Structures are given as structure tokens and as C-alpha cells.
């Protein structure tokens, strides 16, 4: 599993908020290591963050 650090400004983007909502529904937010598990492949996540970075 790979860890990513994302800019805070991504949290205002509806597409990223949707992904976080899916993560909450599927995995919850109570992680002992402090991270979130995102319900998509690494390639999908990189594609989304790449699109958000271009906005």
C-alpha cells in the first residue's frame, strides 16, 4: 500500500469529496496509523489528483 500527501485545496473539490465519502462508507475513518484507505486503484487516484492539480 502506498501513501500520498495531498494539498489541502483538494478537499474543496467535489470529485475528491466524493472519493472521501466513499472511503468513509467503505472503510470508516478510524485508522490506527492515521491514514485513510481510498476505494480506488492507485492509477485512478493518480489520475484524479493529476486532474485536480491542473485546475
Short mmCIF file of N, CA and C in Angstrom, two decimals:
data_model
loop_
_atom_site.label_atom_id
_atom_site.label_comp_id
_atom_site.label_asym_id
_atom_site.label_seq_id
_atom_site.Cartn_x
_atom_site.Cartn_y
_atom_site.Cartn_z
N UNK A 1 0.84 -1.17 0.00
CA UNK A 1 0.00 0.00 0.00
C UNK A 1 0.89 1.24 0.00
N UNK A 2 0.55 2.20 -0.79
CA UNK A 2 1.36 3.41 -0.94
C UNK A 2 0.66 4.58 -0.25
N UNK A 3 1.44 5.46 0.33
CA UNK A 3 0.90 6.66 0.99
C UNK A 3 1.10 7.88 0.10
N UNK A 4 0.12 8.77 0.14
CA UNK A 4 0.19 10.01 -0.62
C UNK A 4 -0.11 11.18 0.31
N UNK A 5 0.53 12.29 0.07
CA UNK A 5 0.23 13.55 0.74
C UNK A 5 -0.43 14.43 -0.31
N UNK A 6 -1.60 14.97 0.03
CA UNK A 6 -2.33 15.77 -0.95
C UNK A 6 -2.44 17.22 -0.46
N UNK A 7 -2.49 18.17 -1.38
CA UNK A 7 -2.68 19.56 -0.97
C UNK A 7 -4.05 19.76 -0.33
N UNK A 8 -4.12 20.62 0.67
CA UNK A 8 -5.38 20.89 1.37
C UNK A 8 -6.45 21.41 0.41
N UNK A 9 -6.06 22.12 -0.63
CA UNK A 9 -7.04 22.68 -1.57
C UNK A 9 -7.85 21.59 -2.27
N UNK A 10 -7.35 20.36 -2.34
CA UNK A 10 -8.10 19.26 -2.95
C UNK A 10 -9.38 18.96 -2.16
N UNK A 11 -9.38 19.26 -0.87
CA UNK A 11 -10.53 18.95 -0.02
C UNK A 11 -11.77 19.74 -0.41
N UNK A 12 -11.60 20.84 -1.13
CA UNK A 12 -12.74 21.64 -1.59
C UNK A 12 -13.30 21.16 -2.91
N UNK A 13 -12.63 20.25 -3.57
CA UNK A 13 -13.06 19.78 -4.89
C UNK A 13 -14.12 18.69 -4.75
N UNK A 14 -15.22 18.83 -5.48
CA UNK A 14 -16.34 17.88 -5.35
C UNK A 14 -15.92 16.45 -5.69
N UNK A 15 -15.07 16.27 -6.69
CA UNK A 15 -14.66 14.91 -7.06
C UNK A 15 -13.85 14.26 -5.94
N UNK A 16 -13.03 15.04 -5.25
CA UNK A 16 -12.24 14.49 -4.15
C UNK A 16 -13.13 14.25 -2.93
N UNK A 17 -14.09 15.13 -2.69
CA UNK A 17 -15.04 14.94 -1.59
C UNK A 17 -15.85 13.67 -1.79
N UNK A 18 -16.23 13.40 -3.04
CA UNK A 18 -16.96 12.17 -3.35
C UNK A 18 -16.12 10.94 -3.01
N UNK A 19 -14.85 10.99 -3.36
CA UNK A 19 -13.94 9.88 -3.05
C UNK A 19 -13.80 9.69 -1.54
N UNK A 20 -13.72 10.79 -0.79
CA UNK A 20 -13.63 10.70 0.66
C UNK A 20 -14.91 10.13 1.27
N UNK A 21 -16.05 10.51 0.72
CA UNK A 21 -17.33 9.96 1.20
C UNK A 21 -17.39 8.46 0.96
N UNK A 22 -16.91 8.01 -0.20
CA UNK A 22 -16.87 6.58 -0.50
C UNK A 22 -15.94 5.86 0.48
N UNK A 23 -14.81 6.50 0.79
CA UNK A 23 -13.85 5.91 1.73
C UNK A 23 -14.48 5.76 3.11
N UNK A 24 -15.22 6.79 3.54
CA UNK A 24 -15.87 6.73 4.85
C UNK A 24 -16.90 5.61 4.89
N UNK A 25 -17.72 5.50 3.84
CA UNK A 25 -18.75 4.46 3.80
C UNK A 25 -18.13 3.06 3.81
N UNK A 26 -17.06 2.89 3.05
CA UNK A 26 -16.47 1.57 2.89
C UNK A 26 -15.54 1.17 4.03
N UNK A 27 -14.74 2.12 4.53
CA UNK A 27 -13.69 1.78 5.49
C UNK A 27 -13.80 2.50 6.82
N UNK A 28 -14.56 3.60 6.90
CA UNK A 28 -14.60 4.41 8.11
C UNK A 28 -13.34 5.27 8.22
N UNK A 29 -13.28 6.09 9.26
CA UNK A 29 -12.12 6.98 9.43
C UNK A 29 -11.24 6.61 10.61
N UNK A 30 -11.53 5.52 11.28
CA UNK A 30 -10.77 5.14 12.47
C UNK A 30 -9.62 4.21 12.09
N UNK A 31 -8.49 4.81 11.71
CA UNK A 31 -7.32 4.03 11.31
C UNK A 31 -6.21 4.23 12.32
N UNK A 32 -5.66 3.15 12.87
CA UNK A 32 -4.61 3.27 13.89
C UNK A 32 -3.35 3.97 13.38
N UNK A 33 -3.07 3.91 12.09
CA UNK A 33 -1.87 4.55 11.55
C UNK A 33 -2.11 5.99 11.15
N UNK A 34 -3.36 6.46 11.24
CA UNK A 34 -3.67 7.85 10.94
C UNK A 34 -3.97 8.12 9.48
N UNK A 35 -3.92 7.14 8.62
CA UNK A 35 -4.19 7.35 7.20
C UNK A 35 -5.61 6.99 6.83
N UNK A 36 -5.96 7.24 5.58
CA UNK A 36 -7.25 6.86 5.04
C UNK A 36 -7.04 5.84 3.94
N UNK A 37 -7.93 4.88 3.86
CA UNK A 37 -7.92 3.94 2.75
C UNK A 37 -8.89 4.45 1.71
N UNK A 38 -8.41 4.67 0.50
CA UNK A 38 -9.22 5.22 -0.59
C UNK A 38 -9.70 4.06 -1.47
N UNK A 39 -11.02 4.03 -1.78
CA UNK A 39 -11.58 2.90 -2.53
C UNK A 39 -11.41 3.02 -4.04
N UNK A 40 -10.16 3.07 -4.49
CA UNK A 40 -9.89 3.07 -5.92
C UNK A 40 -8.46 2.58 -6.13
N UNK A 41 -8.12 2.29 -7.36
CA UNK A 41 -6.75 1.85 -7.64
C UNK A 41 -5.79 3.03 -7.55
N UNK A 42 -4.53 2.72 -7.43
CA UNK A 42 -3.51 3.77 -7.38
C UNK A 42 -3.53 4.59 -8.67
N UNK A 43 -3.70 3.93 -9.80
CA UNK A 43 -3.75 4.65 -11.08
C UNK A 43 -4.92 5.62 -11.15
N UNK A 44 -6.10 5.18 -10.66
CA UNK A 44 -7.27 6.06 -10.64
C UNK A 44 -7.03 7.26 -9.73
N UNK A 45 -6.42 7.02 -8.58
CA UNK A 45 -6.13 8.10 -7.64
C UNK A 45 -5.15 9.09 -8.25
N UNK A 46 -4.10 8.59 -8.88
CA UNK A 46 -3.12 9.47 -9.52
C UNK A 46 -3.75 10.28 -10.65
N UNK A 47 -4.65 9.66 -11.39
CA UNK A 47 -5.35 10.36 -12.46
C UNK A 47 -6.20 11.50 -11.89
N UNK A 48 -6.95 11.21 -10.83
CA UNK A 48 -7.79 12.23 -10.21
C UNK A 48 -6.95 13.38 -9.67
N UNK A 49 -5.89 13.07 -8.93
CA UNK A 49 -5.07 14.14 -8.36
C UNK A 49 -4.34 14.92 -9.45
N UNK A 50 -4.01 14.27 -10.54
CA UNK A 50 -3.40 14.97 -11.67
C UNK A 50 -4.38 15.98 -12.27
N UNK A 51 -5.64 15.57 -12.41
CA UNK A 51 -6.67 16.46 -12.93
C UNK A 51 -6.91 17.63 -11.98
N UNK A 52 -6.93 17.36 -10.68
CA UNK A 52 -7.15 18.42 -9.70
C UNK A 52 -5.97 19.39 -9.67
N UNK A 53 -4.77 18.88 -9.88
CA UNK A 53 -3.59 19.73 -9.89
C UNK A 53 -3.57 20.70 -11.06
N UNK A 54 -4.26 20.36 -12.13
CA UNK A 54 -4.31 21.21 -13.31
C UNK A 54 -5.38 22.28 -13.26
N UNK A 55 -6.20 22.26 -12.21
CA UNK A 55 -7.30 23.24 -12.12
C UNK A 55 -6.84 24.51 -11.49
#
